[in-house]
C-alpha cells in the first residue's frame, strides 16, 4: 500500500515569497482525497510537488518512505500519475493516441493490442468511445476534460493526481466523474488526489478532504463532515453559510453510514481582509 | 473504515456507477464488436501511414533515376541504376568510363545530397516544432541558418573559400552551432520554457544576420555574388560533391536514427512539460539534448547546400496533414517527404527554364502556393 508524506515542506517560486508554508501531511490509506481552498492558496502547487514538477525549498516529501528528491522522474512516474489542467497541444493527435501517451511507461511491457484495450476501456468509462478518431483539438472543453481523465486512468499508477477533473464538465458529468473516481479508488485500492472547487460535490464523494488556507498551509484534514463545518468555511473562504447534515445508510449493511454536510452559501464577507 | 472493495455497501454510489466500474474492471470481452471495429480502424490508419511513407520512397527512387538521365550526356533510366550498381561493386568497363564519371561524379552527388539534405532539414524541422511547441520553429527561427550564413560569408570575404569548398563548409558548420549553444545557455540561465528558447533563437538570428550584412557591405563584388548564391541554397554548390556525399549521409543517418529512437519520448514531451515530467521524462534535459542533436543535423546539411529554406518548415506540416502528429511515424515520413521534395524541386529547377533555378527558389515558388492550398483545404485542427 502506498504512503505519501509531506514533512515540513516549504515551497515558493522564489525564496522571498513562499507559496506553501511548513506543510505536514500523511496519506497512508487508499481513497478519494479532495484538496479544497480559496484561489491562490497553493492547491495546484502542492500536488505538483509530488512529481518533482515543483521542488520544495525546505523539507522532504516521501513516497513509501523514500525521499523523492533522490528519485528520478522515471521512478516517480511509476507510482504517481498526474494529469495537469488540460492544455491544447500544439500538434494534436487523435483521441486514442492522446490517451495512449498515458501508457508511455507500459509500452515496453505491454503489446500494442493490450494498450489499445486499456485505452478503449478508459474511453468507455468516460463515455467517449465514439470520439476515438477525432482530433484532440477539434473537441469541446468538456470532451478534453474527459480525455484527460481517461489518460490519467490508463497510467495505472497506485497514486493518481487530477488537477480540477470536473472543470468544464456539465453538472451530470461533474457528479458522474466524482462518483466514478470514488468507486475507482474502492475497486482498485488507489489513492486518488484531486483539486476541487465545488464544496457540495466534494462533501458528497470525497473520502477525505484536505482544506488549505492562506498563507499556504493545511488548515484541516479529515472526513467531509469533520472538515466542512460552518466555522471552517467562514474562516477559510470568507463566506457565511449554513450546513444541513444528511445521513446516508447503506442498504446492504446498516452499520455502513456516511454523513454528508450540505452547504448553503449565504453571503461573501467582502469587507473582510483576505 | 476501510475504503477498499466496499463498492456494493457504499451508500454514496449508485447502482449504475457500480455496474460501470465492475464492467471496466472486468475488461473488454473478446466478442465486443465495437472494440473489434476500433482495432480494425486503428490498424487501417496505421497501414495508411506506411503507405504514405512507401509512396514517398518510391517517388524518390523514380525521380532520382530520372534526374540522373537528364543532362547533355545521354544516359537511360535503367542504365543509370545499372551504372551505380556496377560502380558500387567496383566494376567499371573500359568503354564506359565516361558514363561512369558523369553518373558517379557529376549527377549522383546532387541526388544523394539532395535526398539526405532534404531529409535532414525536414526531420530537424519536425523535432524543433514538436519540442518548442511552435509551428514556426525550423533552422531559421532557431538561428542555425543565420549562424551558418555568417560562417560562410566570413569564409568567402576573407578568402578562405579560394580553391576548395572546405573553408566555407567548416566555418558554416562551426558558426551554425553557436546559436544552438546560445539558446541552451539562455535557457539554463532563466528557464527552459519553449517560448524562451525560440525567442533566444530569433534574437540570435538577428544578431548574425546583422553581422552578415556588415560583411557583405564590405565585400568585393565577386565575393558578394558568391555569398548571394550560397544564401539562396542550391544543389549546384561547391559543397555538393561525391567526396562530401558520405559525410552528409553519415551525419544525417546518425542523427535521424537517434531521433527516431527517441520518437516516443518526443510525443510525451509535446504534451507539455508538466505532463512529460509526470510521465517520467526530464523535460528540460530532453529538450536541450534534442535541440543539440537537431542543431547539429541542420548545421551539417546547410553547411553543404547553403541556406535552403521551406523544406524544414513546411515538410512537417504537410506530413502532419496526411498522417497525423505521432512522431514515431512523422519522423520517417518527413525524412522521406523532405528528401523527395528537395530532388523534385531541384529537378524542376534544372529543366523548367533555360537557366537553372536554385532548389530553394523552386521550392518556395511551387511549394508556397501548394502549401497555402493545403491549409485552406484541410484546415481542421492540424495545428
XYZ file of C-alpha atoms in Angstrom:
657
model
C 0.000 0.000 0.000
C 1.343 3.364 -0.991
C 2.097 6.077 1.521
C 2.625 9.764 0.812
C 4.195 12.043 3.362
C 4.946 15.782 3.388
C 7.423 16.733 6.118
C 7.805 20.456 6.889
C 7.620 21.368 3.211
C 8.181 24.977 2.195
C 7.795 25.925 -1.442
C 7.964 29.192 -3.323
C 8.897 30.228 -6.848
C 11.487 32.401 -5.138
C 12.721 32.292 -1.553
C 11.158 35.650 -0.567
C 7.562 34.759 -1.303
C 6.623 31.314 -0.102
C 3.509 29.704 -1.549
C 3.488 26.740 0.828
C 4.408 27.089 4.491
C 5.519 24.161 6.580
C 3.206 21.550 5.050
C 2.846 18.365 7.062
C 0.522 15.762 5.644
C 0.358 11.989 5.622
C -1.819 9.958 3.297
C -1.380 6.279 4.042
C -4.730 4.779 3.119
C -6.238 4.311 -0.325
C -9.220 6.503 -1.010
C -10.535 9.578 -2.744
C -8.878 12.703 -1.368
C -10.003 16.190 -2.363
C -7.990 19.339 -1.847
C -10.110 22.448 -1.391
C -9.303 26.056 -0.571
C -9.612 29.592 -1.908
C -7.855 30.847 -5.058
C -4.097 31.213 -4.876
C -3.700 29.180 -1.730
C -1.389 26.631 -3.342
C -3.691 23.743 -4.282
C -2.048 23.064 -7.645
C 1.346 23.938 -6.202
C 1.126 21.263 -3.521
C 0.164 18.430 -5.878
C 2.913 19.366 -8.306
C 5.442 18.811 -5.507
C 4.652 15.093 -5.633
C 6.048 14.705 -9.175
C 9.066 16.948 -8.681
C 7.421 19.415 -11.067
C 7.822 21.741 -8.089
C 10.859 21.122 -5.929
C 10.474 22.174 -2.258
C 12.844 24.790 -0.854
C 12.765 23.089 2.524
C 11.506 19.839 3.984
C 11.008 16.420 2.472
C 8.386 14.547 0.519
C 8.385 10.806 0.995
C 6.657 8.191 -1.123
C 6.718 4.833 0.627
C 9.377 6.255 2.963
C 11.712 7.205 0.107
C 12.674 10.873 -0.271
C 11.558 11.781 -3.793
C 14.439 14.224 -4.249
C 16.638 11.113 -4.540
C 14.405 9.607 -7.221
C 14.418 10.134 -10.980
C 11.317 11.367 -12.813
C 11.007 7.939 -14.346
C 10.897 6.201 -10.944
C 8.302 8.581 -9.523
C 6.127 8.229 -12.620
C 5.621 4.545 -11.890
C 3.906 5.410 -8.603
C 2.375 8.828 -9.101
C 0.281 9.658 -12.152
C -0.598 13.281 -12.789
C -2.914 14.908 -15.298
C -2.408 18.693 -15.409
C -5.193 21.129 -16.184
C -5.972 20.488 -19.828
C -3.873 22.316 -22.364
C -4.370 22.485 -26.095
C -1.491 20.575 -27.635
C 0.403 22.434 -30.345
C 0.047 19.484 -32.718
C -2.816 17.300 -31.712
C -3.168 13.598 -32.293
C -6.441 11.719 -32.365
C -8.155 10.846 -29.076
C -6.906 7.251 -28.929
C -3.289 8.265 -29.465
C -3.635 11.141 -26.993
C -4.826 8.743 -24.295
C -2.187 6.233 -25.419
C 0.509 8.710 -24.314
C -0.612 7.845 -20.775
C 0.521 4.260 -21.452
C 4.076 5.506 -22.098
C 5.546 3.575 -19.168
C 3.818 0.404 -20.341
C 4.946 0.464 -23.974
C 7.853 -1.883 -23.282
C 5.915 -4.366 -21.154
C 2.571 -4.456 -22.962
C 1.689 -5.224 -26.548
C 0.065 -2.608 -28.742
C -3.200 -4.565 -28.590
C -3.149 -4.603 -24.761
C -2.511 -0.890 -24.608
C -5.272 -0.253 -27.107
C -7.578 -2.350 -24.939
C -6.746 -0.337 -21.804
C -7.303 2.896 -23.716
C -10.648 1.700 -25.002
C -11.749 0.586 -21.523
C -10.938 4.017 -20.117
C -12.755 5.673 -23.028
C -15.802 3.583 -22.321
C -15.588 4.502 -18.638
C -15.630 8.179 -19.643
C -18.305 7.550 -22.293
C -16.145 8.873 -25.107
C -15.607 5.679 -27.102
C -17.238 7.276 -30.160
C -14.611 10.065 -30.218
C -11.654 7.700 -30.811
C -10.550 9.032 -34.176
C -11.449 12.692 -33.669
C -8.531 15.114 -33.473
C -7.975 16.222 -29.877
C -8.003 19.916 -30.798
C -11.379 19.522 -32.516
C -13.105 18.579 -29.251
C -15.015 20.780 -26.817
C -13.567 21.763 -23.447
C -15.708 19.203 -21.649
C -14.585 16.447 -24.012
C -10.952 17.482 -23.477
C -11.512 17.025 -19.782
C -12.893 13.523 -20.274
C -9.928 12.603 -22.471
C -7.565 13.945 -19.806
C -9.197 11.848 -17.084
C -9.054 8.771 -19.309
C -5.344 9.457 -19.859
C -4.853 9.548 -16.110
C -6.711 6.287 -15.605
C -4.727 4.323 -18.216
C -1.473 5.153 -16.407
C -2.497 2.561 -13.784
C -0.412 4.095 -11.037
C -1.202 3.461 -7.355
C -1.476 7.225 -6.853
C -3.370 9.383 -9.354
C -3.483 13.170 -9.163
C -6.055 15.115 -11.154
C -5.990 18.911 -11.204
C -9.629 20.034 -11.288
C -11.067 16.992 -13.066
C -14.576 18.450 -13.132
C -13.652 21.824 -14.645
C -15.576 22.421 -17.895
C -17.899 19.474 -17.305
C -21.677 19.810 -17.208
C -23.480 19.029 -13.943
C -24.261 15.452 -14.896
C -20.636 14.650 -15.640
C -19.380 16.558 -12.598
C -21.409 14.196 -10.457
C -20.546 11.161 -12.566
C -16.789 11.822 -12.570
C -16.618 12.360 -8.813
C -18.730 9.300 -8.111
C -16.707 7.281 -10.592
C -13.409 8.353 -9.016
C -14.668 7.339 -5.582
C -15.683 3.968 -6.971
C -12.352 3.503 -8.818
C -10.449 4.063 -5.549
C -12.529 1.453 -3.816
C -12.289 -1.038 -6.660
C -8.562 -0.783 -7.325
C -7.317 0.290 -3.901
C -5.866 3.550 -5.224
C -5.075 6.917 -3.773
C -6.775 9.494 -5.964
C -5.952 13.090 -5.136
C -7.921 15.850 -6.821
C -8.350 19.567 -6.584
C -11.916 20.695 -6.381
C -13.888 23.922 -6.184
C -17.380 22.589 -5.625
C -17.822 22.117 -1.877
C -21.066 20.170 -2.119
C -19.890 17.630 -4.661
C -16.653 17.283 -2.691
C -18.605 16.752 0.524
C -20.651 14.067 -1.133
C -17.971 11.959 -2.811
C -14.591 12.555 -1.144
C -13.462 10.056 1.448
C -11.203 12.683 2.945
C -10.952 16.428 2.464
C -7.758 18.462 2.734
C -8.559 22.125 3.346
C -5.827 24.622 2.543
C -5.885 28.177 3.881
C -3.785 31.300 3.490
C -0.827 31.622 3.537
C -0.417 28.160 2.053
C -0.895 25.789 4.960
C -3.057 22.776 5.737
C -6.000 24.137 7.745
C -7.945 20.919 8.229
C -7.707 17.291 7.125
C -10.394 14.693 7.743
C -13.749 13.355 6.633
C -16.111 15.782 4.860
C -18.261 16.255 7.953
C -15.177 16.984 10.073
C -13.650 19.498 7.668
C -16.617 21.186 6.026
C -18.016 22.908 9.098
C -19.632 26.324 9.236
C -16.666 27.789 11.160
C -14.030 26.380 8.817
C -15.776 27.558 5.653
C -16.402 31.042 7.039
C -12.841 31.310 8.296
C -11.068 29.946 5.225
C -13.283 31.206 2.394
C -14.789 34.299 3.996
C -18.338 33.208 3.215
C -21.253 32.928 5.634
C -23.007 29.622 5.294
C -25.360 27.104 6.838
C -24.822 23.364 6.990
C -27.505 20.711 6.772
C -26.326 17.235 7.662
C -27.616 14.360 5.640
C -27.089 10.745 6.717
C -26.782 8.069 4.039
C -27.099 4.458 5.192
C -26.101 1.502 3.082
C -28.939 -0.812 2.098
C -26.582 -3.760 2.142
C -25.077 -3.050 5.535
C -26.933 -0.820 8.056
C -23.703 -0.223 10.004
C -22.234 1.490 6.971
C -23.218 5.146 7.370
C -21.902 8.266 5.678
C -22.686 11.734 6.996
C -22.761 14.354 4.264
C -22.732 18.053 5.047
C -24.820 20.069 2.586
C -23.505 23.586 2.417
C -25.768 26.536 1.699
C -23.635 29.543 0.891
C -25.249 32.765 2.136
C -23.046 35.801 1.686
C -19.477 36.637 0.819
C -17.790 38.726 3.500
C -16.316 41.328 1.173
C -15.301 43.710 3.960
C -13.033 41.094 5.476
C -9.358 41.284 4.559
C -8.087 38.067 2.989
C -13.364 2.382 7.949
C -11.597 0.738 5.074
C -12.430 2.086 1.647
C -11.309 -0.981 -0.207
C -13.813 -3.112 -2.044
C -16.810 -1.630 -0.297
C -18.455 -0.672 -3.577
C -21.669 -2.588 -3.008
C -22.059 -1.258 0.528
C -21.122 2.367 -0.197
C -24.384 4.338 0.043
C -22.862 7.177 -1.995
C -22.538 5.080 -5.148
C -25.469 4.456 -7.437
C -26.040 1.021 -8.928
C -25.336 2.341 -12.407
C -21.863 3.565 -11.445
C -21.032 0.367 -9.567
C -22.013 -1.626 -12.655
C -19.926 0.622 -14.911
C -16.914 0.180 -12.654
C -17.383 -3.582 -12.490
C -17.599 -3.727 -16.259
C -14.467 -1.601 -16.568
C -12.619 -3.754 -14.040
C -13.549 -6.981 -15.839
C -12.215 -5.569 -19.091
C -13.384 -5.869 -22.662
C -14.864 -9.190 -23.696
C -13.434 -10.850 -26.776
C -16.763 -10.684 -28.621
C -17.094 -6.914 -28.150
C -17.916 -5.727 -31.664
C -17.311 -2.004 -31.151
C -13.839 -2.683 -29.776
C -13.052 -5.009 -32.677
C -14.152 -2.251 -35.059
C -11.945 0.271 -33.253
C -8.913 -2.017 -33.524
C -9.617 -2.600 -37.196
C -9.802 1.146 -37.848
C -6.606 1.698 -35.818
C -4.773 -0.841 -37.956
C -6.178 0.666 -41.146
C -4.902 4.123 -40.172
C -1.530 2.610 -39.329
C -1.376 0.970 -42.763
C -2.170 4.337 -44.382
C 0.858 5.810 -42.652
C 3.076 3.074 -44.027
C 1.579 3.585 -47.482
C 2.395 7.306 -47.328
C 5.978 6.500 -46.348
C 6.258 3.894 -49.115
C 4.901 6.287 -51.750
C 7.490 8.926 -50.800
C 10.247 6.305 -51.040
C 9.012 5.190 -54.450
C 8.874 8.759 -55.759
C 12.447 9.302 -54.574
C 13.540 6.185 -56.475
C 11.865 7.321 -59.680
C 12.862 10.993 -59.547
C 16.432 10.118 -58.559
C 16.740 7.786 -61.546
C 15.151 10.295 -63.890
C 17.325 13.075 -62.522
C 20.461 11.128 -63.410
C 19.287 10.726 -67.025
C 18.900 14.468 -67.511
C 21.810 16.389 -68.988
C 23.816 16.830 -72.142
C 25.206 13.278 -71.974
C 22.549 10.689 -72.849
C 22.040 8.009 -70.159
C 18.876 5.906 -69.790
C 16.846 5.406 -66.595
C 17.645 1.710 -66.096
C 21.159 2.254 -67.295
C 21.659 4.905 -64.617
C 20.868 2.415 -61.861
C 22.995 -0.263 -63.549
C 25.972 2.078 -63.626
C 25.515 2.961 -59.950
C 25.217 -0.710 -59.009
C 28.306 -1.622 -61.056
C 30.244 1.253 -59.594
C 29.417 0.218 -56.026
C 30.698 -3.281 -56.829
C 33.812 -1.758 -58.410
C 33.044 -2.861 -61.978
C 33.927 -0.107 -64.425
C 34.116 -1.402 -68.017
C 36.821 0.204 -70.177
C 34.389 1.589 -72.736
C 32.052 3.034 -70.106
C 34.399 5.284 -68.144
C 32.755 8.500 -69.361
C 29.275 7.307 -68.449
C 30.554 6.236 -65.067
C 32.215 9.600 -64.490
C 29.083 11.512 -65.487
C 26.787 9.434 -63.321
C 29.006 8.921 -60.291
C 30.875 12.219 -60.071
C 28.548 14.723 -61.684
C 24.936 13.665 -61.300
C 24.763 11.292 -58.335
C 26.123 13.692 -55.651
C 23.358 16.125 -56.464
C 20.721 13.428 -55.944
C 22.259 11.905 -52.831
C 22.979 15.160 -51.064
C 19.563 16.398 -52.166
C 17.751 13.409 -50.674
C 19.733 13.267 -47.452
C 19.892 17.032 -47.067
C 16.137 17.356 -47.533
C 15.568 14.506 -45.087
C 17.861 16.088 -42.508
C 16.265 19.525 -42.707
C 12.753 18.059 -42.581
C 13.498 15.917 -39.518
C 15.182 18.861 -37.808
C 12.006 20.841 -38.505
C 9.697 18.142 -37.112
C 11.650 17.846 -33.889
C 12.157 21.585 -33.387
C 8.438 22.199 -33.893
C 7.467 19.418 -31.501
C 9.879 20.233 -28.674
C 9.438 24.003 -28.911
C 5.666 23.573 -29.346
C 5.770 26.085 -32.151
C 4.607 25.541 -35.738
C 7.117 28.133 -36.980
C 10.206 26.508 -35.497
C 12.843 25.459 -38.030
C 16.506 26.010 -38.745
C 15.822 29.713 -39.420
C 13.923 30.625 -36.263
C 16.398 28.743 -34.089
C 19.239 30.734 -35.638
C 21.089 27.746 -37.141
C 20.805 29.089 -40.688
C 21.904 32.599 -39.724
C 24.941 31.200 -37.951
C 25.833 29.126 -40.999
C 25.229 32.132 -43.247
C 27.636 34.231 -41.242
C 30.266 31.483 -41.213
C 30.062 31.039 -44.974
C 30.152 34.793 -45.576
C 33.205 35.085 -43.359
C 34.976 32.363 -45.329
C 34.109 33.952 -48.680
C 35.077 37.512 -47.760
C 38.334 36.583 -46.085
C 39.453 34.435 -48.978
C 39.290 31.184 -47.042
C 37.000 29.832 -49.701
C 39.531 30.102 -52.527
C 40.421 26.814 -54.190
C 38.340 24.461 -52.099
C 34.871 24.346 -50.611
C 36.084 23.192 -47.207
C 36.713 26.671 -45.829
C 33.085 27.561 -46.368
C 31.772 24.226 -45.086
C 33.905 24.271 -41.939
C 33.160 27.853 -40.966
C 29.468 27.498 -41.814
C 29.235 24.401 -39.638
C 31.125 25.893 -36.699
C 29.175 29.158 -36.680
C 25.827 27.409 -37.088
C 26.431 25.638 -33.784
C 26.745 28.948 -31.918
C 23.016 29.903 -31.951
C 22.072 26.479 -30.553
C 24.691 26.977 -27.857
C 23.304 30.426 -27.045
C 19.731 29.103 -26.830
C 20.806 26.356 -24.457
C 22.871 28.760 -22.330
C 19.985 31.217 -22.055
C 17.519 28.506 -21.150
C 19.909 27.317 -18.431
C 20.187 30.839 -17.030
C 16.488 31.662 -16.886
C 14.159 28.757 -17.527
C 13.969 26.314 -20.373
C 10.435 27.135 -21.492
C 9.861 26.629 -25.214
C 8.905 30.277 -25.707
C 12.133 31.496 -24.088
C 14.122 29.230 -26.350
C 12.509 30.317 -29.601
C 12.815 33.990 -28.575
C 16.510 33.406 -27.889
C 16.804 31.770 -31.319
C 15.181 34.691 -33.081
C 17.306 37.186 -31.142
C 20.444 35.319 -32.188
C 19.204 35.172 -35.765
C 19.006 38.977 -35.942
C 22.489 39.405 -34.490
C 24.058 37.032 -37.010
C 22.076 38.495 -39.911
C 23.305 41.959 -38.980
C 26.908 40.751 -38.879
C 26.459 39.040 -42.240
C 25.051 42.249 -43.725
C 28.046 44.223 -42.487
C 30.425 41.694 -44.015
C 28.537 41.894 -47.300
C 28.738 45.697 -47.357
C 32.493 45.403 -47.141
C 32.818 42.543 -49.597
C 34.098 42.891 -53.164
C 31.591 42.218 -55.975
C 32.957 38.777 -56.791
C 32.650 37.530 -53.200
C 29.261 39.205 -52.985
C 27.913 37.157 -55.903
C 29.316 34.021 -54.309
C 27.726 34.839 -50.942
C 24.446 35.604 -52.589
C 24.366 32.292 -54.448
C 25.209 30.439 -51.252
C 22.478 32.164 -49.273
C 19.812 31.061 -51.732
C 20.901 27.471 -51.273
C 21.479 25.149 -54.184
C 22.422 21.601 -55.014
C 24.833 23.106 -57.535
C 27.012 24.459 -54.722
C 30.684 23.607 -54.441
C 29.928 21.573 -51.319
C 27.830 19.138 -53.324
C 30.392 16.590 -54.492
C 30.885 12.851 -54.405
C 33.654 13.281 -51.818
C 31.253 15.069 -49.462
C 28.316 12.734 -50.010
C 29.432 10.179 -47.392
C 29.780 12.933 -44.772
C 26.230 14.116 -45.376
C 24.873 10.554 -45.464
C 26.563 9.567 -42.203
C 25.656 12.783 -40.365
C 22.008 12.690 -41.438
C 21.547 8.959 -40.895
C 23.164 9.023 -37.449
C 21.072 11.959 -36.228
C 17.822 10.688 -37.749
C 18.277 7.217 -36.244
C 18.960 8.648 -32.779
C 15.940 10.951 -33.119
C 13.721 8.098 -34.321
C 14.708 6.047 -31.258
C 13.525 8.955 -29.095
C 10.275 9.466 -31.043
C 8.039 8.045 -28.306
C 9.601 10.413 -25.791
C 9.161 13.347 -28.174
C 5.424 12.542 -28.272
C 5.298 12.746 -24.494
C 7.349 15.948 -24.431
C 4.957 17.513 -26.940
C 2.081 17.158 -24.460
C 3.706 19.760 -22.202
C 6.465 19.869 -19.616
C 4.355 19.079 -16.584
C 2.682 16.106 -18.122
C 6.019 14.898 -19.518
C 7.660 15.061 -16.099
C 4.695 13.233 -14.587
C 5.173 10.513 -17.203
C 8.801 10.141 -16.199
C 10.654 12.350 -18.669
C 13.056 15.029 -17.553
C 11.548 17.599 -19.899
C 14.244 20.276 -19.626
C 17.156 17.913 -20.205
C 15.374 16.109 -23.020
C 14.572 19.352 -24.830
C 18.168 20.542 -24.612
C 19.504 17.203 -25.810
C 17.120 17.145 -28.772
C 17.886 20.747 -29.634
C 21.580 19.893 -29.657
C 21.059 16.929 -31.994
C 18.745 18.787 -34.372
C 21.019 21.828 -34.317
C 23.917 19.667 -35.446
C 21.765 17.905 -38.028
C 20.582 21.157 -39.611
C 24.088 22.601 -39.399
C 25.586 19.592 -41.160
C 23.147 19.967 -44.049
C 23.185 23.733 -44.559
C 26.953 23.921 -44.477
C 26.985 21.794 -47.648
C 23.955 23.016 -49.567
C 23.569 26.580 -48.291
C 20.501 28.169 -46.791
C 17.744 26.065 -48.262
C 14.519 27.229 -46.677
C 10.966 25.924 -46.903
C 11.716 22.196 -46.680
C 12.409 22.246 -42.930
C 9.430 24.425 -42.089
C 6.785 23.044 -44.398
C 7.511 19.326 -44.804
C 6.455 18.537 -41.206
C 3.181 20.392 -41.711
C 2.354 18.627 -44.970
C 3.148 15.238 -43.428
C 1.023 16.015 -40.351
C -1.913 16.712 -42.655
C -1.601 13.257 -44.146
C -0.535 11.008 -41.283
C -1.094 12.974 -38.060
C 1.214 14.275 -35.354
C 2.535 10.981 -33.935
C 6.301 11.471 -34.120
C 7.011 7.747 -34.417
C 5.582 7.904 -37.948
C 6.007 11.605 -38.611
C 9.804 11.457 -38.386
C 10.397 8.768 -41.049
C 7.595 10.197 -43.197
C 9.059 13.703 -43.050
C 12.540 12.385 -43.770
C 11.366 10.732 -46.978
C 8.995 13.530 -47.965
C 11.707 16.138 -47.345
C 14.179 14.172 -49.445
C 11.592 13.770 -52.173
C 10.613 17.451 -52.141
C 14.234 18.502 -52.413
C 15.094 16.440 -55.500
C 11.758 17.055 -57.194
C 12.210 20.816 -56.775
C 15.820 20.578 -57.913
C 14.751 18.625 -60.972
C 12.094 21.173 -61.870
C 14.650 23.948 -61.389
C 17.011 22.218 -63.782
C 14.581 21.630 -66.630
C 11.899 24.341 -66.313
C 13.820 27.282 -67.760
C 16.882 27.659 -69.908
C 18.830 28.971 -66.907
C 18.759 26.549 -63.967
C 16.959 27.832 -60.874
C 18.308 27.026 -57.389
C 16.327 24.469 -55.430
C 15.305 26.873 -52.644
C 13.664 29.247 -55.092
C 11.732 26.494 -56.887
C 10.520 25.025 -53.623
C 9.205 28.352 -52.441
C 7.613 29.212 -55.802
C 5.729 25.945 -56.185
C 5.578 24.791 -52.584
C 4.282 28.059 -51.178
C 1.005 28.141 -53.124
C 0.546 24.369 -52.753
C 1.025 24.710 -49.033
C -1.493 27.547 -48.754
C -3.948 25.491 -50.794
C -3.476 22.563 -48.405
C -4.063 24.826 -45.406
C -7.325 26.052 -46.904
C -8.466 22.588 -47.888
C -7.562 20.748 -44.679
C -7.594 23.469 -42.097
C -9.342 21.335 -39.489
C -7.222 21.448 -36.383
C -3.944 20.185 -37.684
C -2.322 22.834 -35.543
